[in-house]
Each structure stands twice: as structure tokens, then as C-alpha cells.
Coordinates of C-alpha atoms and ligand atoms in Angstrom, one line a residue:
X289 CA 14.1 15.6 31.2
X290 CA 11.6 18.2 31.1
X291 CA 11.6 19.5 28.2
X292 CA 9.3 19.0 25.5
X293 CA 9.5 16.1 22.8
X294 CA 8.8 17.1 19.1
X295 CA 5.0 17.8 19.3
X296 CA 4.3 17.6 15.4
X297 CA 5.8 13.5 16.1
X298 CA 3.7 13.6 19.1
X299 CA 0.6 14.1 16.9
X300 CA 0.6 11.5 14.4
X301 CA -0.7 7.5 15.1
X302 CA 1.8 4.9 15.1
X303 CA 1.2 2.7 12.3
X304 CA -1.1 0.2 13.2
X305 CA -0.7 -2.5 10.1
X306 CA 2.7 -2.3 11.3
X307 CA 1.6 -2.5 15.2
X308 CA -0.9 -5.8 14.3
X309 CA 1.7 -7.6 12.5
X310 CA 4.8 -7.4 14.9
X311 CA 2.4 -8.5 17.5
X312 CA 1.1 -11.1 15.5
X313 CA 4.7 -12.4 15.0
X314 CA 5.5 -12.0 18.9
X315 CA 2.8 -14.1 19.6
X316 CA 3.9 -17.2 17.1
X317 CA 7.4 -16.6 18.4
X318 CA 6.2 -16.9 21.6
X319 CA 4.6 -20.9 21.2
X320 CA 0.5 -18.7 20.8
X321 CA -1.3 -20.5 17.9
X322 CA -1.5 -17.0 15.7
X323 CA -3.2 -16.6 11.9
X324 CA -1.8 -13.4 10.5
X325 CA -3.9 -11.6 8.1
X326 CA -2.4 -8.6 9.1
X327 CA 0.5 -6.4 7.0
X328 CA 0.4 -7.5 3.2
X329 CA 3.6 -9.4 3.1
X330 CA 3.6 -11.9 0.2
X331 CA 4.5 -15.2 1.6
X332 CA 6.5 -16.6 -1.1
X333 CA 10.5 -16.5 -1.2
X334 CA 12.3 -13.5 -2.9
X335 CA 13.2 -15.1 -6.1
X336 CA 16.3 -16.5 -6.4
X337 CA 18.1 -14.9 -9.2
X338 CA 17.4 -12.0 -7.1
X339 CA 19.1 -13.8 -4.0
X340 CA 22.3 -14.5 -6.2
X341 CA 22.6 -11.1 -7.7
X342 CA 22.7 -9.7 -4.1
X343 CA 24.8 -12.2 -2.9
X344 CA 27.2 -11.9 -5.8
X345 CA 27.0 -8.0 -5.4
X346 CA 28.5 -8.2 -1.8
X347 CA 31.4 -10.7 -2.6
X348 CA 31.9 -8.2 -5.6
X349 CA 32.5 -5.4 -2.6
X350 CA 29.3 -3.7 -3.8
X351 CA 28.8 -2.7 -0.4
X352 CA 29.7 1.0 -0.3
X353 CA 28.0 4.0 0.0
X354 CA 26.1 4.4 -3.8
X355 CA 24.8 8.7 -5.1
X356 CA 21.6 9.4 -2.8
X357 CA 19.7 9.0 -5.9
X358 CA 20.9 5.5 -6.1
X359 CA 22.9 3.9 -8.6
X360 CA 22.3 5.0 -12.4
X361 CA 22.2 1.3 -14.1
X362 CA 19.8 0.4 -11.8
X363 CA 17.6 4.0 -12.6
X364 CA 18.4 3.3 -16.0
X365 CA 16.2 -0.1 -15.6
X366 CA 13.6 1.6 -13.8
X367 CA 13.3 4.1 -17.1
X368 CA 13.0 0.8 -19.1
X369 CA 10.3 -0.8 -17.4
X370 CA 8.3 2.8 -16.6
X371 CA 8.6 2.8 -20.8
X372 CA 8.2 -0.5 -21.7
X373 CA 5.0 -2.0 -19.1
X374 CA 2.9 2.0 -18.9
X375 CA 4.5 4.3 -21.8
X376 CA 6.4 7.2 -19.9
X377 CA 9.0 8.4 -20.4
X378 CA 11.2 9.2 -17.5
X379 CA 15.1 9.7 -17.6
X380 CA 17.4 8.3 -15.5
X381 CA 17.8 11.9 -13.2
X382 CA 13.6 11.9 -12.7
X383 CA 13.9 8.6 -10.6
X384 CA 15.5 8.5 -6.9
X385 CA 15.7 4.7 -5.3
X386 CA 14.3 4.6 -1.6
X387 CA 13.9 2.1 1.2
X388 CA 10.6 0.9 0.3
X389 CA 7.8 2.7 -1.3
X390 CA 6.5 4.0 2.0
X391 CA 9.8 6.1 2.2
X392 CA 8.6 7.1 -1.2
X393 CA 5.8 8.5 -0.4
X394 CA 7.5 10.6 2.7
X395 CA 10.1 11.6 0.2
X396 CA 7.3 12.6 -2.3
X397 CA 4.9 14.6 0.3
X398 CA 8.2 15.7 2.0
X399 CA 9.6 17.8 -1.3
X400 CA 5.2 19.2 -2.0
X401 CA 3.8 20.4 1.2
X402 CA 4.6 23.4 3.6
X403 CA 2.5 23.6 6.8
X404 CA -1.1 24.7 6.6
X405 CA -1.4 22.9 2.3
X406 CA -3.9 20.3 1.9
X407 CA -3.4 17.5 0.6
X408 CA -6.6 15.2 -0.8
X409 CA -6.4 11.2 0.3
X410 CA -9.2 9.2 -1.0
X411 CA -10.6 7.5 2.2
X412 CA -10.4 4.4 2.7
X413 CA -6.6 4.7 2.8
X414 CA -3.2 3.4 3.3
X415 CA -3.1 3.9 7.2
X416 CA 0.4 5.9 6.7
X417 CA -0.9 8.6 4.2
X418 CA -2.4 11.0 6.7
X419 CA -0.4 10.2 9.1
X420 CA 2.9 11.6 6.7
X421 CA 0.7 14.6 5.3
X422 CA 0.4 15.7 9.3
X423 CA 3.9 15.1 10.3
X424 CA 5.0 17.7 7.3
X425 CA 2.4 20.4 8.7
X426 CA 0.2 19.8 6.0
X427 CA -4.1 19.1 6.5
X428 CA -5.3 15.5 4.8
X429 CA -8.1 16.1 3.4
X430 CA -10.8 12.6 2.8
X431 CA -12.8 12.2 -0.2
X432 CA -15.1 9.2 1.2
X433 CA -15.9 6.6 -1.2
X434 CA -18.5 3.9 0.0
X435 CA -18.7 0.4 -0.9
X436 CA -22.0 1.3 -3.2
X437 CA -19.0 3.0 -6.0
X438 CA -16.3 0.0 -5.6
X439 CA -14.7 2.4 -2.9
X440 CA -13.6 4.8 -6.1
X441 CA -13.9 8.2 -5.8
X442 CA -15.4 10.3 -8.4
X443 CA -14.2 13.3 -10.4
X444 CA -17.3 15.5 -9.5
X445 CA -15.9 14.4 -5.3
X446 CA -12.3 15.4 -5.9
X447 CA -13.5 18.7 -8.0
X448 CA -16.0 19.4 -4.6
X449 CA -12.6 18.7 -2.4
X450 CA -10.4 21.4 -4.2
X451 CA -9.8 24.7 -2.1
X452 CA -7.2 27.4 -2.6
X453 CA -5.1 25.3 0.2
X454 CA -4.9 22.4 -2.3
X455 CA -1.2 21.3 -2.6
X456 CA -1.8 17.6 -4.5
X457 CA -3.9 14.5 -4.2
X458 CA -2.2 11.2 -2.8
X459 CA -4.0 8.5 -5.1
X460 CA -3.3 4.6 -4.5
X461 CA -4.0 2.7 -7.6
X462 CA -4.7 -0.6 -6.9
X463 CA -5.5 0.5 -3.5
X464 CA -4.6 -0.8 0.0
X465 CA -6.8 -1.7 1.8
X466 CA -10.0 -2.0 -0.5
X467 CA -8.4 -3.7 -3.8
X468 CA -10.1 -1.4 -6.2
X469 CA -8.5 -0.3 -9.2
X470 CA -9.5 3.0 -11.5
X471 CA -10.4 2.5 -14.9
X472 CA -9.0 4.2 -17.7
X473 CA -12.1 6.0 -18.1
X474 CA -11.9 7.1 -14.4
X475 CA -8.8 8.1 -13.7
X476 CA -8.6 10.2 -17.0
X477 CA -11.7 12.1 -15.4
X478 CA -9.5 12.5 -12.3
X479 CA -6.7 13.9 -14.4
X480 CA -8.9 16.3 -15.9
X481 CA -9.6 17.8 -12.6
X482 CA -6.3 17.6 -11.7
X483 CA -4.6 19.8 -14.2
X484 CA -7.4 22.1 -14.6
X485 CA -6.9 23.0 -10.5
X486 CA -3.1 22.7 -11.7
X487 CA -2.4 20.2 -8.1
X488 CA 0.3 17.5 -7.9
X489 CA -0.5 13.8 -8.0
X490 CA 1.5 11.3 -6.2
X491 CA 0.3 7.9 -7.1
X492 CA 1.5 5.3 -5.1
X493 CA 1.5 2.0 -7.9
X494 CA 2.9 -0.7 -5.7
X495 CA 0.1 -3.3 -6.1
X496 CA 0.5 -2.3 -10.3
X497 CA 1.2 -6.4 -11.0
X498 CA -1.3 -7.3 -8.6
X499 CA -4.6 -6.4 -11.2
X500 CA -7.2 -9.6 -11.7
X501 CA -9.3 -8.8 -15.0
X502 CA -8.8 -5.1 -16.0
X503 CA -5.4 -3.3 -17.3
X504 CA -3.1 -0.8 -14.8
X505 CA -2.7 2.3 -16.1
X506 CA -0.3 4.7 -14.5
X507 CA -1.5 8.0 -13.4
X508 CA 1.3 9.9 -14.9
X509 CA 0.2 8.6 -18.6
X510 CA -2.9 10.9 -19.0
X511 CA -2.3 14.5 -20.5
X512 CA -0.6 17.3 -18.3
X513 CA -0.3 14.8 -15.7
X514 CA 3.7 13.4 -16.4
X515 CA 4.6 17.6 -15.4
X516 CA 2.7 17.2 -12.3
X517 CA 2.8 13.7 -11.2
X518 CA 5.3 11.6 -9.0
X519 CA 5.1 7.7 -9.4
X520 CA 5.6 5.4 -6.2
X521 CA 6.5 2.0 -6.4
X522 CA 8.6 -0.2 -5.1
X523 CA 9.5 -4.5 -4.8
X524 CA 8.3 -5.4 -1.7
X525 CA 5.1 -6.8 -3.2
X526 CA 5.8 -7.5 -6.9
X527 CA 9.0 -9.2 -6.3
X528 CA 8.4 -10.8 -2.5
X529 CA 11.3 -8.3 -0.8
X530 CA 9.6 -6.8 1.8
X531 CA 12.5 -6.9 3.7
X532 CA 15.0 -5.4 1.6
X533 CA 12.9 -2.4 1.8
X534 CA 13.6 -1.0 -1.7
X535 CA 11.7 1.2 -4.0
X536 CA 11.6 4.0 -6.1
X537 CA 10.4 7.5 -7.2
X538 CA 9.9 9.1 -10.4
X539 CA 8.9 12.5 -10.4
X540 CA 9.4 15.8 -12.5
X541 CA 13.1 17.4 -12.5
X542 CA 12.8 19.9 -10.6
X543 CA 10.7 17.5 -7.8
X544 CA 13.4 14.9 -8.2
X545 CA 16.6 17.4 -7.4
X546 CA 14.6 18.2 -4.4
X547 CA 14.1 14.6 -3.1
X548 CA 17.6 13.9 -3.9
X549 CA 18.6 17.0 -1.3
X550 CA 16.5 15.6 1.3
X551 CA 18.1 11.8 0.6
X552 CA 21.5 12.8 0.9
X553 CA 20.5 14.3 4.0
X554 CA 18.3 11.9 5.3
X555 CA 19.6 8.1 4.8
X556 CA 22.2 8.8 2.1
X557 CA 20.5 6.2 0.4
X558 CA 19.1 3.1 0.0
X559 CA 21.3 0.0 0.6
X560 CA 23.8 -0.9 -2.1
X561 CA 23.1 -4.4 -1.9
X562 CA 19.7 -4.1 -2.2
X563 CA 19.9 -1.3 -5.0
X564 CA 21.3 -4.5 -7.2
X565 CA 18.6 -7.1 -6.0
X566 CA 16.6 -4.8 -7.3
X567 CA 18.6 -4.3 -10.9
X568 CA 17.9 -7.9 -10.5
X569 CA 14.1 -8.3 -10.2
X570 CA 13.8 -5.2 -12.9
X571 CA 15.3 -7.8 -15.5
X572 CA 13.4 -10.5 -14.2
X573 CA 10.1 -8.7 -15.9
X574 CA 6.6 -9.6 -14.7
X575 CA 6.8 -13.2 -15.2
X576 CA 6.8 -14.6 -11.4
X577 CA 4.7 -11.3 -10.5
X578 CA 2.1 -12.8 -12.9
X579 CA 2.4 -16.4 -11.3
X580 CA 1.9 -14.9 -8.2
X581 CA -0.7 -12.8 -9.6
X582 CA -3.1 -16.3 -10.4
X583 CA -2.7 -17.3 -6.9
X584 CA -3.4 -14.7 -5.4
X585 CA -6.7 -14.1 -7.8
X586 CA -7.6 -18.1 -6.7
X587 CA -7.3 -17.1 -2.9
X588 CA -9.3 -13.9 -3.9
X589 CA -12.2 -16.5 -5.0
X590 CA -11.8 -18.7 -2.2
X591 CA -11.9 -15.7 0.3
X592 CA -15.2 -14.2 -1.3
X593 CA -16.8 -17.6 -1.7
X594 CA -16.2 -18.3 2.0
X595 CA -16.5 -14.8 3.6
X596 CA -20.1 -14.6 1.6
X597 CA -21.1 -18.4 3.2
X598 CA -20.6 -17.3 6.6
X599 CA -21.9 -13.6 6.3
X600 CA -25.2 -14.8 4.7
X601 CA -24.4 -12.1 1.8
X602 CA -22.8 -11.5 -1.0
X603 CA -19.4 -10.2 -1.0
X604 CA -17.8 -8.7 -3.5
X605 CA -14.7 -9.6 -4.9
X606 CA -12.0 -6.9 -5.0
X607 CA -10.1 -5.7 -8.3
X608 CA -6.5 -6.1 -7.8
X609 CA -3.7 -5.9 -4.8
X610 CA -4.6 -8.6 -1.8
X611 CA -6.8 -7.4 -0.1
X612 CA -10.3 -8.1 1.0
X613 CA -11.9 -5.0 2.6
X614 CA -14.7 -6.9 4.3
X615 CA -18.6 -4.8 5.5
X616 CA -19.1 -6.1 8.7
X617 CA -21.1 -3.4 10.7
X618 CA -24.0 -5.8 10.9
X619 CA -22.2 -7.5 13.5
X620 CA -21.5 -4.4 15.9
X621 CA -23.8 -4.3 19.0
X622 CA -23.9 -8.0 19.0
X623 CA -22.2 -9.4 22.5
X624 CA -18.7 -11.5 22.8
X625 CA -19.3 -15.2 25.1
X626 CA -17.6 -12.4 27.8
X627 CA -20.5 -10.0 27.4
X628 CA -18.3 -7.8 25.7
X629 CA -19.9 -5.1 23.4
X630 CA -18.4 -4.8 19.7
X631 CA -18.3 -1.2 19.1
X632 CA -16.5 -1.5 15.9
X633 CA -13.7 -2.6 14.1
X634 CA -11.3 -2.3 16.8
X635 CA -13.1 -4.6 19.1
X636 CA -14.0 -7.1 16.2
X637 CA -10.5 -7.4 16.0
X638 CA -9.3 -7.0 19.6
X639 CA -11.9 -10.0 20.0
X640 CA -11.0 -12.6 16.7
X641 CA -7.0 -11.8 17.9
X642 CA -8.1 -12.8 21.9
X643 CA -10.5 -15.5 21.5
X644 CA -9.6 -17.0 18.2
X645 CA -5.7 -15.8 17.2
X646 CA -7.0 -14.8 14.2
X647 CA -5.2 -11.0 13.7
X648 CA -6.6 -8.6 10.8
X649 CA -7.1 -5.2 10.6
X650 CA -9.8 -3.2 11.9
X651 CA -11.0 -1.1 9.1
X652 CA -11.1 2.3 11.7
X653 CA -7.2 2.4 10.7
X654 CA -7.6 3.3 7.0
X655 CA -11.0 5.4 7.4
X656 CA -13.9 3.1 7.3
X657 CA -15.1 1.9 10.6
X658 CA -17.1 -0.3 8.9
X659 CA -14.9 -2.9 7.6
X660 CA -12.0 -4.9 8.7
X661 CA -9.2 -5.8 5.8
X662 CA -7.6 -9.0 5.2
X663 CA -4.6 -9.5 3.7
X664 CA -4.5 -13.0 1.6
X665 CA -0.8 -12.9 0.3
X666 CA -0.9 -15.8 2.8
X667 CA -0.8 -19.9 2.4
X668 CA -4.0 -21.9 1.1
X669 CA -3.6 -23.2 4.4
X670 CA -3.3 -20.1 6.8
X671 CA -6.4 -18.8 4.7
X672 CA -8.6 -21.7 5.0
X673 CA -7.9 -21.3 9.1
X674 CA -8.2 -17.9 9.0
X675 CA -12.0 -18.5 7.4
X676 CA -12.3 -21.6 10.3
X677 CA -11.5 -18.9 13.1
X678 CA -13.4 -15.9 11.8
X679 CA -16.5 -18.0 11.2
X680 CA -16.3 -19.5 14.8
X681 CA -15.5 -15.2 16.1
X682 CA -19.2 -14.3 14.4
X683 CA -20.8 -17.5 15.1
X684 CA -20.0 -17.2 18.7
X685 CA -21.5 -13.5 19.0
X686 CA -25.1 -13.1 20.6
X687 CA -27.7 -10.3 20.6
Ligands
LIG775 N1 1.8 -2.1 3.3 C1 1.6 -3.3 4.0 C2 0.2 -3.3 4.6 O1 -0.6 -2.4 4.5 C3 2.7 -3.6 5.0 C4 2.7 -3.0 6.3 C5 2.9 -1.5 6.2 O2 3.9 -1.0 5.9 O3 1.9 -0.8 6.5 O4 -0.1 -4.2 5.3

């Protein structure tokens, strides 16, 4: 064939959390001796009154096509717990079930931008934001926040950012891949700015139940912001059903017709099945999330404790979700036992996956060349070889 594939596909990066981990898990499968610290994946069971209300759903023929939207009970619960655990109020019609929060976000960006908007991404980011904003036309725009501010971005930044081309800002609160999470103080200065330039907001809240010492606040609970503000989140990580790929978005009327149109016309909908898992987890409450929450903070500790032996420094220990964006650029220049330069976070990684089977991810794919993110939703025992590995990768590096 000669003629041309779509060009706008063309354009965007494959994802490479996504890229890391199936070849991390093509390695194991194929007898290597692998450590994956790569794709945030929980590594605790879905819980199991979530397993029986799926299996019960499909011996109760639940297994038909469900409204794009999703089902309503199960929107109905999501109003209940967007009420209950972060005070908005959402009805049942504002809040469209998807496969996974990443589909929320397309869904989200998909129903905002025309070609040529711009939409703001604080950097570092979710490798898959920019990558979504191009394939609809639209320009990311970074708003670089350094290590020195807890990787937060400031009011006065995001104010600086704003042009006539503005179409919304694409916060994640916790964020992936640096674990910080806004204040209330913060994010109402972010509001501010946001309703006065009168842009959208998508926050993507996935990691909400995944917040160490301070409180989650939602984005959409500051003033003006409900009107102009469409929540992401899904179960993936709060409920361990990465998976089932299921998730949600709640958005303004009008926003939430539109994603409803593109739904029907792009999957239907999410699976039936895994609409009622997740009718399940909703009624589960936070209780396992916050179990899972203590462990996670206790490999947080180890991590930082261990990361700062073997870096001679102190690192500092991230916020929320679970993730530790780690500085590392003291080690580029220095020479692998091949005589192999590390550039940057690419080859720090290319290198620890080669000579070690240690995968992470380089921080180059979520904007900071400087840092490479672990992901420590993984066993007390994975982690403390992970550390093992990674200390013998810098050890081993010469001048
Ligand atoms: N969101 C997770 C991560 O960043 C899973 C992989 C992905 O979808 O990117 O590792």
C-alpha cells in the first residue's frame, strides 16, 4: 500500500510506561530474572467481594450491552462517594463510566479541544497527557516545576502560561510520576487563575486514596470550578483492578452529553461485568484502599531511607500515589563496565534493565530528564532487590 497512514497517529510516542512494563513481563515469562518497577500496578489481589459481585453478575446474564454512559445504579454510587469522601455534588447524568481512567482523560480532552487550542500540563507528567492533547490537534503546553517547589506548580506559572489559545489545564493531583499532592491552599490559588481566564480543568484524581499525611481535595470543590471542571478517576489503583480497566468521568452537563456521543460511538461502553465490580468496590468504601495506603507509606520510607544510603544524599520522600521520582543527573557522564556513556535517563535505564534486570522508568518520558520514577506498589521483597540491583547499576559506574 502506498498510501499514507493517519499522520496526526503517526505523530504521537507510543506510551513508554506501558512499553517498559510489557517488556519487563516478556522477559520473566521468558525464564530472565526481571525486577519491575515499571507501570504502577498495585500488586495485591482485587478484593474479593469485588471478584464475587462480578462473578455473580455474569451467572446473573449481566453480560449485555449497558447505555454508553454505563449503568445508572452504578453512576448513582459514584454520586455518593463524589458527595460523601470530597463534597460535590454531581447527578447521576454528569458521570459517564469508561475503560480506565486513561480513557477518561481521552474522553475528557476529546469533548474540549479543536486543533490549534492549548492545553496547559504541569511537567513532570503522566507520559500519556501530551501525547492525547496532540492526537486531538491540540498544542501541550509545560509549566516546569523543579524539585526545589515539591514538583508543584505555582499560580503566578499557570497565570504566565495563559494565552488567548488556552482551552483547559490537565492537572494530576496526586501526581504520576512525582507523588506530590496540592494543598488546599495551592490548588485554591490555581482555581483562582482558572476561573478568572474562564479555562476548563480536567483533574485526573486516581491516586485520591493514595495521600500519606495531608488531606485530597478535589479540584472541582473550589468556587467556579464544579461549572468548569471534569473529575477523572477510576479503580485500577484504589481498588487493585488494573485489569478490568474501569473508571469514570464527571463533568458539567453539557461536557457529559458530549462524552456520552463520542462513547456510543467509540466503545459503546465499558464492560458490563466490570461496570458491577465496580458497583462493588464503590460499596466497599475506603477501607482496604486505606490498608493499602499504610503499606504503601512503609515502602515509601523504606525506598527513601535506601535510595538516600546509596545516593550519599538526602531524598525526599514524596506526598501521596507510589511513586518515587528519584534526581539522578549526578550520575550522567559517568561510564557503564562496557564504556558506555550515560547520557540520561534513557541510558540509566537501558543499562539497570541490561546489566542488572532492574526495569524503571527513565524520567525523559514524563518531562524531566533528570530523574527516573519507581513505582513501589510492588512486594517488600521485589523492592528490597530492586534497591540490591540499583545500588550495584551506580556502584558499578566509573568516571
Ligand atoms: N498509569 C500507570 C503508570 O504510569 C500504568 C501504566 C500506564 O497506563 O501508563 O505506570
Amino acid at each position: 500500500m502506498t498510501r499514507a497512514l493517519s499522520t496526526r497517529t503517526e505523530n504521537i510516542a507510543a506510551s513508554l510506561t506501558v512499553a517498559i512494563d510489557t517488556l519487563a513481563k516478556q522477559m520473566i515469562a521468558d525464564g530472565k530474572d526481571v525486577v519491575s518497577l515499571g507501570a504502577g500496578e498495585p500488586d495485591f489481589p482485587t478484593p474479593t467481594p469485588i471478584q464475587d459481585a462480578a462473578c455473580e453478575a455474569i451467572r446473573a446474564g449481566k453480560t449485555r450491552y449497558t447505555a454508553p454512559v454505563g449503568i445508572l445504579d452504578v453512576r448513582k454510587e459514584v454520586c455518593s462517594k463524589l458527595k460523601r469522601e470530597n463534597g460535590l455534588d454531581y447527578a447521576p447524568e454528569q458521570i459517564i463510566m469508561t475503560s480506565g481512567a486513561k480513557h477518561a482523560v481521552f474522553n475528557a480532552l476529546a469533548a474540549l479541544v479543536n486543533p490549534g487550542d492549548e492545553v496547559i500540563i504541569p511537567a513532570p507528567y503522566w507520559v500519556t497527557y501530551p501525547e492525547l492533547v496532540k492526537w486531538l490537534g491540540g498544542t501541550p503546553v509545560f509549566v516546569q516545576a523543579g524539585v526545589e517547589n515539591d514538583f508543584k506548580i505555582t499560580a503566578a506559572q499557570l497565570q504566565d502560561a495563559v494565552t488567548e489559545k488556552t482551552k483547559a489545564i490537565l492537572l494530576n493531583n496526586p501526581c504520576n510520576p512525582t507523588g506530590s499532592v496540592y494543598t488546599r491552599e495551592e490548588l485554591e490559588s490555581l482555581a483562582k487563575v482558572i476561573v478568572k481566564n474562564d479555562i476548563y480543568c480536567i483533574s485526573d484524581e486516581v491516586y485520591e486514596y493514595f495521600v500519606y499525611n495531608d488531606t485530597f481535595y478535589s479540584a472541582a470543590a473550589f468556587d467556579g470550578m464544579a461549572e468548569r471542571t471534569i473529575v477523572v478517576n477510576g479503580f485500577s489503583k484504589s481498588y487493585c483492578m488494573t485489569g478490568w480497566r474501569i473508571g469514570y468521568d464527571a463533568a458539567p452537563a453539557p461536557i457529559a452529553k458530549i462524552i456520552g456521543k463520542i462513547q456510543g460511538q467509540a466503545t459503546h461502553h465499558p464492560s458490563n461485568v466490570a461496570q458491577y465490580a465496580a458497583l462493588a468496590a464503590l460499596q466497599m468504601g475506603k477501607t482496604e484502599a486505606d490498608k493499602m495506603c499504610a503499606t504503601f507509606k512503609r515502602r515509601r520510607d523504606f525506598m527513601v531511607e535506601r535510595m538516600t544510603a546509596i545516593l550519599g544524599e538526602s531524598v525526599k520522600a514524596p506526598a501521596g500515589a507510589f511513586y518515587l521520582f528519584l534526581p539522578i543527573a549526578k550520575l550522567y557522564g559517568k561510564k557503564t563496565p562496557d564504556g558506555n556513556k550515560i547520557g540520561g535517563s534513557i541510558d540509566f535505564c537501558k543499562y539497570l534493565l541490561e546489566s542488572e534486570g532492574l526495569a524503571i522508568v527513565p524520567g525523559a518520558a514524563f518531562g524531566d530528564d533528570t530523574c527516573v520514577r519507581f513505582s513501589y506498589a510492588a512486594s517488600d521483597e521485589s523492592l528490597a532487590k530492586a534497591c540490591e540491583r540499583f545500588e550495584r547499576g551506580v556502584k558499578s559506574l566509573r568516571e
